[in-house]
mmCIF file of C-alpha atoms and ligand atoms in Angstrom:
data_model
loop_
_atom_site.group_PDB
_atom_site.id
_atom_site.type_symbol
_atom_site.label_atom_id
_atom_site.label_comp_id
_atom_site.label_asym_id
_atom_site.label_seq_id
_atom_site.Cartn_x
_atom_site.Cartn_y
_atom_site.Cartn_z
ATOM 1 C CA MET A 573 -18.944 -5.037 -12.309
ATOM 2 C CA TYR A 574 -15.250 -4.262 -12.566
ATOM 3 C CA PHE A 575 -13.477 -5.676 -9.546
ATOM 4 C CA THR A 576 -10.034 -6.614 -10.887
ATOM 5 C CA SER A 577 -8.141 -3.931 -8.969
ATOM 6 C CA ASP A 578 -8.446 -0.472 -7.472
ATOM 7 C CA ASN A 579 -5.815 0.386 -10.095
ATOM 8 C CA ALA A 580 -8.447 -0.213 -12.759
ATOM 9 C CA SER A 581 -10.520 2.757 -11.600
ATOM 10 C CA GLY A 582 -9.925 6.234 -12.981
ATOM 11 C CA ALA A 583 -8.665 9.293 -11.121
ATOM 12 C CA ALA A 584 -11.102 11.197 -8.911
ATOM 13 C CA PRO A 585 -12.503 14.470 -10.316
ATOM 14 C CA GLU A 586 -10.787 16.489 -7.553
ATOM 15 C CA ILE A 587 -7.423 15.069 -8.647
ATOM 16 C CA MET A 588 -8.055 15.827 -12.306
ATOM 17 C CA ALA A 589 -9.154 19.376 -11.435
ATOM 18 C CA ALA A 590 -5.956 19.884 -9.422
ATOM 19 C CA LEU A 591 -3.898 18.661 -12.363
ATOM 20 C CA ALA A 592 -5.668 21.068 -14.692
ATOM 21 C CA ARG A 593 -4.964 23.949 -12.275
ATOM 22 C CA ALA A 594 -1.313 22.935 -11.947
ATOM 23 C CA ASN A 595 -1.021 22.893 -15.714
ATOM 24 C CA ASP A 596 -1.364 26.658 -15.881
ATOM 25 C CA GLY A 597 1.832 28.579 -16.693
ATOM 26 C CA TYR A 598 5.303 27.741 -15.463
ATOM 27 C CA ALA A 599 6.583 26.091 -12.288
ATOM 28 C CA ARG A 600 10.003 25.253 -10.880
ATOM 29 C CA SER A 601 11.007 21.704 -11.794
ATOM 30 C CA TYR A 602 12.448 18.677 -9.931
ATOM 31 C CA GLY A 603 10.433 19.086 -6.739
ATOM 32 C CA ALA A 604 11.113 22.779 -6.195
ATOM 33 C CA ASP A 605 7.526 23.720 -7.186
ATOM 34 C CA ALA A 606 5.394 25.893 -4.932
ATOM 35 C CA ILE A 607 2.812 23.132 -4.465
ATOM 36 C CA MET A 608 5.498 20.844 -3.030
ATOM 37 C CA ASP A 609 6.506 23.627 -0.622
ATOM 38 C CA ARG A 610 2.961 23.621 0.727
ATOM 39 C CA LEU A 611 2.691 19.836 0.618
ATOM 40 C CA HIS A 612 5.588 19.325 3.029
ATOM 41 C CA ASP A 613 3.561 21.073 5.720
ATOM 42 C CA GLN A 614 0.341 19.346 4.722
ATOM 43 C CA ILE A 615 1.847 15.860 5.001
ATOM 44 C CA ARG A 616 3.612 16.734 8.240
ATOM 45 C CA ALA A 617 0.280 17.915 9.633
ATOM 46 C CA THR A 618 -1.520 14.778 8.405
ATOM 47 C CA PHE A 619 1.075 12.582 10.103
ATOM 48 C CA GLN A 620 1.493 14.924 13.112
ATOM 49 C CA ALA A 621 5.214 14.707 12.415
ATOM 50 C CA PRO A 622 6.679 18.208 12.104
ATOM 51 C CA GLU A 623 10.167 16.885 11.323
ATOM 52 C CA ALA A 624 9.207 14.328 8.674
ATOM 53 C CA ALA A 625 10.786 14.403 5.229
ATOM 54 C CA VAL A 626 8.465 13.800 2.274
ATOM 55 C CA TYR A 627 9.252 12.693 -1.275
ATOM 56 C CA LEU A 628 6.940 11.873 -4.148
ATOM 57 C CA VAL A 629 7.339 9.113 -6.700
ATOM 58 C CA ALA A 630 4.972 7.676 -9.279
ATOM 59 C CA THR A 631 4.779 3.979 -8.398
ATOM 60 C CA GLY A 632 4.357 1.927 -5.281
ATOM 61 C CA THR A 633 7.147 -0.395 -6.343
ATOM 62 C CA VAL A 634 9.706 2.381 -6.366
ATOM 63 C CA ALA A 635 8.355 3.896 -3.153
ATOM 64 C CA ASN A 636 8.879 0.543 -1.420
ATOM 65 C CA SER A 637 12.217 -0.173 -3.076
ATOM 66 C CA LEU A 638 13.749 3.226 -2.363
ATOM 67 C CA ALA A 639 12.402 3.150 1.189
ATOM 68 C CA LEU A 640 14.008 -0.237 1.808
ATOM 69 C CA SER A 641 17.269 0.825 0.141
ATOM 70 C CA LEU A 642 17.586 3.579 2.725
ATOM 71 C CA TYR A 643 17.805 1.056 5.544
ATOM 72 C CA ALA A 644 19.071 -2.211 4.026
ATOM 73 C CA GLN A 645 22.653 -3.032 3.167
ATOM 74 C CA PRO A 646 23.379 -5.394 0.244
ATOM 75 C CA TRP A 647 23.996 -8.152 2.804
ATOM 76 C CA SER A 648 20.811 -7.430 4.771
ATOM 77 C CA ALA A 649 17.715 -9.543 5.263
ATOM 78 C CA VAL A 650 14.373 -7.798 4.704
ATOM 79 C CA PHE A 651 11.596 -9.519 6.656
ATOM 80 C CA ALA A 652 8.096 -9.429 5.182
ATOM 81 C CA HIS A 653 5.076 -11.725 4.925
ATOM 82 C CA SER A 654 5.661 -14.420 2.276
ATOM 83 C CA ASP A 655 2.784 -12.979 0.218
ATOM 84 C CA ALA A 656 4.053 -9.389 0.496
ATOM 85 C CA HIS A 657 3.944 -7.298 -2.658
ATOM 86 C CA ILE A 658 7.676 -6.581 -2.253
ATOM 87 C CA ALA A 659 8.328 -10.333 -2.305
ATOM 88 C CA GLN A 660 5.866 -11.452 -4.976
ATOM 89 C CA ASP A 661 4.970 -8.595 -7.273
ATOM 90 C CA GLU A 662 7.893 -6.217 -7.698
ATOM 91 C CA CYS A 663 10.077 -8.250 -10.068
ATOM 92 C CA GLY A 664 13.066 -8.054 -7.741
ATOM 93 C CA ALA A 665 13.004 -4.244 -7.540
ATOM 94 C CA PRO A 666 13.633 -4.201 -3.752
ATOM 95 C CA GLU A 667 16.621 -6.504 -4.298
ATOM 96 C CA PHE A 668 17.783 -4.309 -7.203
ATOM 97 C CA TYR A 669 17.523 -0.991 -5.336
ATOM 98 C CA THR A 670 19.142 -2.403 -2.202
ATOM 99 C CA ASN A 671 21.971 -3.895 -4.268
ATOM 100 C CA GLY A 672 20.979 -7.402 -3.383
ATOM 101 C CA ALA A 673 19.364 -7.518 0.050
ATOM 102 C CA LYS A 674 17.612 -10.846 0.631
ATOM 103 C CA LEU A 675 13.875 -11.009 1.243
ATOM 104 C CA ILE A 676 12.902 -13.463 3.956
ATOM 105 C CA GLY A 677 9.283 -14.649 3.799
ATOM 106 C CA VAL A 678 7.489 -14.694 7.145
ATOM 107 C CA ALA A 679 4.483 -16.974 7.687
ATOM 108 C CA GLY A 680 1.124 -15.909 9.079
ATOM 109 C CA ASP A 681 -2.563 -16.592 8.434
ATOM 110 C CA HIS A 682 -4.620 -14.151 6.403
ATOM 111 C CA GLY A 683 -1.583 -12.274 5.083
ATOM 112 C CA ARG A 684 -0.499 -11.129 8.530
ATOM 113 C CA MET A 685 2.776 -11.706 10.330
ATOM 114 C CA THR A 686 2.473 -12.281 14.056
ATOM 115 C CA PRO A 687 5.064 -11.553 16.754
ATOM 116 C CA ASP A 688 5.489 -15.308 16.911
ATOM 117 C CA THR A 689 6.168 -15.905 13.199
ATOM 118 C CA LEU A 690 8.268 -12.753 12.817
ATOM 119 C CA GLY A 691 10.151 -13.640 16.000
ATOM 120 C CA GLN A 692 10.996 -17.074 14.621
ATOM 121 C CA ALA A 693 12.271 -15.604 11.331
ATOM 122 C CA LEU A 694 14.348 -13.001 13.153
ATOM 123 C CA ALA A 695 15.802 -15.563 15.534
ATOM 124 C CA ARG A 696 16.948 -17.946 12.822
ATOM 125 C CA THR A 697 18.512 -15.264 10.566
ATOM 126 C CA GLY A 698 21.969 -13.784 10.924
ATOM 127 C CA THR A 699 23.240 -16.513 13.185
ATOM 128 C CA GLY A 700 25.820 -17.918 10.757
ATOM 129 C CA GLY A 701 28.436 -15.216 11.151
ATOM 130 C CA VAL A 702 29.964 -14.033 7.899
ATOM 131 C CA HIS A 703 28.291 -16.817 5.922
ATOM 132 C CA GLY A 704 24.713 -15.563 6.147
ATOM 133 C CA VAL A 705 22.811 -12.359 5.517
ATOM 134 C CA GLN A 706 22.422 -10.053 8.481
ATOM 135 C CA ARG A 707 19.112 -8.846 9.910
ATOM 136 C CA GLY A 708 18.181 -5.579 8.182
ATOM 137 C CA VAL A 709 14.610 -4.239 7.972
ATOM 138 C CA VAL A 710 11.069 -5.373 8.762
ATOM 139 C CA SER A 711 8.412 -4.482 6.167
ATOM 140 C CA ILE A 712 4.709 -4.602 7.028
ATOM 141 C CA THR A 713 1.861 -4.137 4.528
ATOM 142 C CA ASN A 714 -1.411 -2.487 5.587
ATOM 143 C CA VAL A 715 -3.996 -3.245 4.054
ATOM 144 C CA THR A 716 -2.333 -6.656 3.644
ATOM 145 C CA GLU A 717 -2.180 -8.584 0.398
ATOM 146 C CA ALA A 718 -4.977 -10.807 1.771
ATOM 147 C CA GLY A 719 -7.241 -7.795 2.296
ATOM 148 C CA THR A 720 -6.894 -7.909 6.086
ATOM 149 C CA THR A 721 -5.563 -5.131 8.319
ATOM 150 C CA TYR A 722 -3.245 -4.610 11.259
ATOM 151 C CA THR A 723 -4.332 -2.317 14.090
ATOM 152 C CA PRO A 724 -1.748 0.176 15.386
ATOM 153 C CA ALA A 725 -1.275 -2.054 18.453
ATOM 154 C CA GLU A 726 -0.539 -5.056 16.227
ATOM 155 C CA ILE A 727 1.956 -2.996 14.220
ATOM 156 C CA ALA A 728 3.547 -1.778 17.446
ATOM 157 C CA ALA A 729 4.028 -5.382 18.592
ATOM 158 C CA LEU A 730 5.900 -6.189 15.354
ATOM 159 C CA THR A 731 8.034 -3.044 15.380
ATOM 160 C CA ALA A 732 8.899 -3.590 19.060
ATOM 161 C CA LEU A 733 10.259 -6.974 18.094
ATOM 162 C CA ALA A 734 12.225 -5.376 15.244
ATOM 163 C CA LYS A 735 13.585 -2.767 17.636
ATOM 164 C CA SER A 736 14.695 -5.443 20.061
ATOM 165 C CA TYR A 737 17.127 -6.409 17.278
ATOM 166 C CA ASN A 738 17.860 -2.749 16.529
ATOM 167 C CA LEU A 739 16.017 -2.933 13.211
ATOM 168 C CA PRO A 740 13.934 -0.237 11.533
ATOM 169 C CA SER A 741 10.418 -0.915 10.208
ATOM 170 C CA HIS A 742 8.864 0.020 6.868
ATOM 171 C CA LEU A 743 5.143 0.198 6.135
ATOM 172 C CA ASP A 744 3.886 -0.571 2.631
ATOM 173 C CA GLY A 745 0.819 1.646 2.601
ATOM 174 C CA ALA A 746 -0.289 1.210 -0.996
ATOM 175 C CA ARG A 747 -3.780 1.050 0.597
ATOM 176 C CA PHE A 748 -2.910 3.176 3.630
ATOM 177 C CA ALA A 749 -6.153 5.177 3.509
ATOM 178 C CA ASN A 750 -8.255 2.001 3.392
ATOM 179 C CA ALA A 751 -6.350 0.673 6.416
ATOM 180 C CA CYS A 752 -6.876 3.888 8.398
ATOM 181 C CA VAL A 753 -10.598 3.909 7.616
ATOM 182 C CA ALA A 754 -10.973 0.198 8.436
ATOM 183 C CA THR A 755 -9.205 0.467 11.801
ATOM 184 C CA GLY A 756 -10.179 4.013 12.752
ATOM 185 C CA ALA A 757 -6.501 4.873 13.192
ATOM 186 C CA THR A 758 -4.962 8.229 12.345
ATOM 187 C CA ALA A 759 -1.934 8.440 10.065
ATOM 188 C CA ALA A 760 0.267 9.089 13.115
ATOM 189 C CA GLU A 761 -1.163 6.176 15.110
ATOM 190 C CA MET A 762 -0.652 3.850 12.144
ATOM 191 C CA THR A 763 2.989 4.844 11.623
ATOM 192 C CA TRP A 764 5.539 6.558 13.864
ATOM 193 C CA GLN A 765 3.452 6.216 17.009
ATOM 194 C CA ALA A 766 3.419 2.457 16.302
ATOM 195 C CA GLY A 767 7.178 2.379 15.696
ATOM 196 C CA ILE A 768 7.245 2.725 11.888
ATOM 197 C CA ASP A 769 10.335 4.525 10.557
ATOM 198 C CA ILE A 770 9.362 4.991 6.925
ATOM 199 C CA VAL A 771 6.083 4.644 5.045
ATOM 200 C CA SER A 772 5.037 4.292 1.428
ATOM 201 C CA PHE A 773 1.843 6.360 1.524
ATOM 202 C CA GLY A 774 -0.247 5.306 -1.456
ATOM 203 C CA GLY A 775 -2.338 7.613 -3.593
ATOM 204 C CA THR A 776 -2.733 5.868 -6.950
ATOM 205 C CA LYS A 777 -5.078 3.055 -5.933
ATOM 206 C CA ASN A 778 -7.344 5.422 -4.053
ATOM 207 C CA GLY A 779 -8.191 7.998 -6.724
ATOM 208 C CA CYS A 780 -4.922 9.618 -7.765
ATOM 209 C CA LEU A 781 -3.605 9.336 -11.293
ATOM 210 C CA GLY A 782 -0.141 8.200 -10.255
ATOM 211 C CA VAL A 783 1.564 9.376 -7.073
ATOM 212 C CA GLU A 784 2.854 7.855 -3.843
ATOM 213 C CA ALA A 785 4.567 9.722 -1.007
ATOM 214 C CA VAL A 786 7.511 8.331 0.911
ATOM 215 C CA VAL A 787 7.371 9.765 4.426
ATOM 216 C CA ILE A 788 10.574 9.449 6.438
ATOM 217 C CA PHE A 789 10.327 10.138 10.151
ATOM 218 C CA ASP A 790 14.080 10.597 10.659
ATOM 219 C CA PRO A 791 15.025 13.806 8.825
ATOM 220 C CA ALA A 792 18.705 12.790 8.910
ATOM 221 C CA LYS A 793 17.845 10.270 6.182
ATOM 222 C CA ALA A 794 16.360 12.857 3.825
ATOM 223 C CA TRP A 795 19.381 13.792 1.702
ATOM 224 C CA GLU A 796 20.330 10.194 1.087
ATOM 225 C CA PHE A 797 16.785 9.491 -0.086
ATOM 226 C CA GLU A 798 16.998 12.409 -2.525
ATOM 227 C CA LEU A 799 20.207 11.068 -3.980
ATOM 228 C CA ARG A 800 18.844 7.549 -4.267
ATOM 229 C CA ARG A 801 15.630 8.741 -5.915
ATOM 230 C CA LYS A 802 17.561 10.732 -8.523
ATOM 231 C CA ARG A 803 20.089 7.980 -9.127
ATOM 232 C CA GLY A 804 17.245 5.488 -9.471
ATOM 233 C CA GLY A 805 15.652 7.638 -12.182
ATOM 234 C CA HIS A 806 12.572 8.601 -10.190
ATOM 235 C CA LEU A 807 13.007 12.338 -9.675
ATOM 236 C CA PHE A 808 10.279 13.749 -11.910
ATOM 237 C CA SER A 809 11.251 16.865 -13.848
ATOM 238 C CA LYS A 810 7.662 18.166 -14.142
ATOM 239 C CA HIS A 811 7.190 17.346 -10.496
ATOM 240 C CA ARG A 812 4.326 19.796 -10.021
ATOM 241 C CA TYR A 813 1.967 17.179 -11.458
ATOM 242 C CA LEU A 814 2.866 14.765 -8.664
ATOM 243 C CA SER A 815 2.604 17.516 -6.032
ATOM 244 C CA ALA A 816 -0.773 18.687 -7.330
ATOM 245 C CA GLN A 817 -2.266 15.226 -7.031
ATOM 246 C CA MET A 818 -1.014 14.697 -3.498
ATOM 247 C CA GLU A 819 -2.124 18.157 -2.383
ATOM 248 C CA ALA A 820 -5.649 17.560 -3.657
ATOM 249 C CA TYR A 821 -5.627 14.053 -2.171
ATOM 250 C CA LEU A 822 -4.984 15.423 1.316
ATOM 251 C CA THR A 823 -7.170 18.525 1.039
ATOM 252 C CA ASP A 824 -10.466 18.289 2.947
ATOM 253 C CA ASP A 825 -9.606 14.660 3.793
ATOM 254 C CA LEU A 826 -10.275 13.510 0.238
ATOM 255 C CA TRP A 827 -8.012 10.477 0.858
ATOM 256 C CA LEU A 828 -10.222 9.359 3.746
ATOM 257 C CA ARG A 829 -13.477 10.132 1.969
ATOM 258 C CA LEU A 830 -12.502 8.085 -1.080
ATOM 259 C CA ALA A 831 -11.341 5.161 1.046
ATOM 260 C CA THR A 832 -14.499 5.320 3.175
ATOM 261 C CA HIS A 833 -16.529 4.821 0.022
ATOM 262 C CA ALA A 834 -14.286 2.024 -1.297
ATOM 263 C CA ASN A 835 -14.480 0.207 2.052
ATOM 264 C CA ALA A 836 -18.255 0.642 2.243
ATOM 265 C CA MET A 837 -18.561 -0.972 -1.188
ATOM 266 C CA GLY A 838 -16.282 -3.787 0.032
ATOM 267 C CA ALA A 839 -18.515 -4.292 3.063
ATOM 268 C CA ARG A 840 -21.652 -4.365 0.890
ATOM 269 C CA LEU A 841 -20.074 -7.009 -1.324
ATOM 270 C CA ALA A 842 -18.843 -9.029 1.669
ATOM 271 C CA LYS A 843 -22.246 -8.976 3.347
ATOM 272 C CA GLY A 844 -23.994 -10.067 0.142
ATOM 273 C CA ILE A 845 -21.585 -12.935 -0.483
ATOM 274 C CA ALA A 846 -21.666 -14.172 3.105
ATOM 275 C CA ALA A 847 -25.454 -14.459 2.886
ATOM 276 C CA LEU A 848 -25.306 -16.810 -0.101
ATOM 277 C CA PRO A 849 -25.352 -20.590 0.360
ATOM 278 C CA ASP A 850 -22.111 -22.483 -0.227
ATOM 279 C CA MET A 851 -20.013 -19.324 -0.447
ATOM 280 C CA HIS A 852 -17.672 -17.736 2.033
ATOM 281 C CA LEU A 853 -14.739 -15.342 2.312
ATOM 282 C CA GLN A 854 -11.336 -16.977 2.733
ATOM 283 C CA HIS A 855 -10.070 -14.026 4.803
ATOM 284 C CA PRO A 856 -11.787 -11.360 6.918
ATOM 285 C CA ALA A 857 -12.431 -8.372 4.644
ATOM 286 C CA PRO A 858 -12.485 -5.150 6.681
ATOM 287 C CA ALA A 859 -11.378 -2.901 3.817
ATOM 288 C CA ASN A 860 -11.770 -3.009 0.021
ATOM 289 C CA MET A 861 -10.311 -6.368 -1.021
ATOM 290 C CA LEU A 862 -12.202 -9.676 -0.750
ATOM 291 C CA PHE A 863 -11.282 -13.287 -1.466
ATOM 292 C CA PRO A 864 -14.515 -15.263 -1.887
ATOM 293 C CA GLU A 865 -14.683 -18.983 -2.451
ATOM 294 C CA TRP A 866 -17.675 -20.544 -4.225
ATOM 295 C CA PRO A 867 -18.776 -23.698 -6.088
ATOM 296 C CA ALA A 868 -17.183 -24.671 -9.406
ATOM 297 C CA GLY A 869 -19.054 -23.196 -12.373
ATOM 298 C CA THR A 870 -19.559 -19.809 -10.752
ATOM 299 C CA HIS A 871 -16.748 -18.117 -12.727
ATOM 300 C CA ALA A 872 -18.389 -19.067 -16.011
ATOM 301 C CA ARG A 873 -21.752 -17.651 -14.907
ATOM 302 C CA LEU A 874 -20.198 -14.404 -13.697
ATOM 303 C CA ASP A 875 -18.123 -14.115 -16.840
ATOM 304 C CA SER A 876 -21.153 -14.394 -19.078
ATOM 305 C CA ALA A 877 -22.883 -11.772 -16.924
ATOM 306 C CA GLY A 878 -19.944 -9.434 -17.672
ATOM 307 C CA ALA A 879 -18.155 -9.400 -14.295
ATOM 308 C CA ALA A 880 -14.389 -8.800 -14.261
ATOM 309 C CA TYR A 881 -12.077 -9.930 -11.431
ATOM 310 C CA TYR A 882 -9.027 -12.140 -10.859
ATOM 311 C CA GLN A 883 -9.469 -15.865 -10.393
ATOM 312 C CA MET A 884 -7.465 -17.378 -7.540
ATOM 313 C CA PRO A 885 -6.343 -20.932 -6.724
ATOM 314 C CA ALA A 886 -9.041 -22.943 -4.932
ATOM 315 C CA PRO A 887 -9.530 -26.391 -3.399
ATOM 316 C CA GLN A 888 -10.728 -29.216 -5.660
ATOM 317 C CA GLY A 889 -14.307 -28.663 -6.844
ATOM 318 C CA ARG A 890 -14.319 -25.059 -5.720
ATOM 319 C CA GLU A 891 -13.392 -21.715 -7.229
ATOM 320 C CA ALA A 892 -11.911 -18.614 -5.645
ATOM 321 C CA ALA A 893 -11.629 -14.986 -6.655
ATOM 322 C CA ARG A 894 -10.088 -11.666 -5.691
ATOM 323 C CA LEU A 895 -12.505 -8.749 -5.762
ATOM 324 C CA VAL A 896 -11.330 -5.179 -5.187
ATOM 325 C CA THR A 897 -13.616 -2.180 -4.789
ATOM 326 C CA SER A 898 -12.487 1.408 -5.224
ATOM 327 C CA TRP A 899 -13.521 5.040 -4.809
ATOM 328 C CA SER A 900 -15.498 4.741 -8.044
ATOM 329 C CA THR A 901 -17.350 1.465 -7.376
ATOM 330 C CA THR A 902 -21.092 2.077 -7.247
ATOM 331 C CA GLU A 903 -23.790 0.342 -5.211
ATOM 332 C CA ALA A 904 -25.329 -0.616 -8.559
ATOM 333 C CA ASP A 905 -22.063 -2.394 -9.543
ATOM 334 C CA VAL A 906 -22.087 -4.351 -6.302
ATOM 335 C CA ASP A 907 -25.771 -5.213 -6.462
ATOM 336 C CA ALA A 908 -25.525 -6.314 -10.096
ATOM 337 C CA PHE A 909 -22.645 -8.597 -9.141
ATOM 338 C CA LEU A 910 -24.577 -10.071 -6.217
ATOM 339 C CA ASN A 911 -27.613 -10.624 -8.464
ATOM 340 C CA ALA A 912 -25.412 -12.428 -10.977
ATOM 341 C CA LEU A 913 -24.028 -14.573 -8.150
ATOM 342 C CA ARG A 914 -27.537 -15.423 -6.964
ATOM 343 C CA ALA A 915 -28.878 -16.197 -10.435
HETATM 344 C C1 PLP B 196 0.479 -4.050 -1.367
HETATM 345 C C2 PLP B 196 0.966 -3.289 -2.559
HETATM 346 N N1 PLP B 196 2.095 -2.579 -2.462
HETATM 347 C C3 PLP B 196 2.540 -1.827 -3.475
HETATM 348 C C4 PLP B 196 1.851 -1.762 -4.662
HETATM 349 C C5 PLP B 196 2.325 -0.791 -5.690
HETATM 350 O O1 PLP B 196 2.579 -1.253 -6.912
HETATM 351 P P1 PLP B 196 2.793 -0.389 -8.226
HETATM 352 O O2 PLP B 196 4.260 -0.337 -8.449
HETATM 353 O O3 PLP B 196 2.081 -1.189 -9.243
HETATM 354 O O4 PLP B 196 2.237 0.999 -8.053
HETATM 355 C C6 PLP B 196 0.694 -2.533 -4.841
HETATM 356 C C7 PLP B 196 -0.030 -2.552 -6.132
HETATM 357 O O5 PLP B 196 -0.610 -3.508 -6.549
HETATM 358 C C8 PLP B 196 0.239 -3.314 -3.753
HETATM 359 O O6 PLP B 196 -0.889 -4.045 -3.850
#
């Protein structure tokens, strides 16, 4: 009953086997390994983007921060939902890597910006001449921090607005696979076909040991990204271990298979909770992250039953939680949790 985070799960056997294979003998360092040569084509095929540039890093924070630094000036505004990971959970790394760009929080129910709320934020920024930050980049998270998703059409509406101000759009895809499975969208539909310029394509949460790919749809930006990654200290010397994970992750659609399982476990949990009296989900939960609310006293019961998850702020007399399922969650885990809830 371990639902604290998809980061708490281990690495999938296919990833570990790929790492063991990559460990054999010698390989060129710093991204010049043969696996990375193959991976360029594999990612381009996955995204149906033959020109795309692809770089691997080991954390989502640096994937996001380097991606934003490619498009934001130090005096830029980066627009993202107020609850966005880049705004709340990256310790100022996006500001650090962009040399001080300002994050502007955009409102929106259930973790989602709307054309209306983003439009308002865009309209009121950059109007003060030299005295204020200038509009820079829009960053969208899918799956959102509230566990909800954007469809490609909803992303396209946001990026169209960004483009009307001549701004590029970034997608934080720490849970990209879960978002694709939940919406039925392909990687291409979710990104460049919906107007996304650069994506942080997550692997770690969904069964890798530690790898994220930054996919850049404008190849003219590639060299600058390489320089920024090295200067930022994120060019791995034994890069083959990053490449091997990502290659295995994409092979035979492992990324989609793992996310399909994680989402199915999320749906099982959501269905079970919704059927219980006096409990509900605070946000729709189409993927693998749920925010239930229940009566006070429930945390203590679940804790003594051995369940692990994050507690969240709740209205008076109530309690709330964040539950995350992963590739390794079992039906037995979910059912044990639901039994403990019912008890
Ligand atoms: C939405 C989102 N983006 C990015 C990340 C990546 O963070 P990390 O630097 O911990 O890999 C996370 C991890 O919690 C996340 O939830």
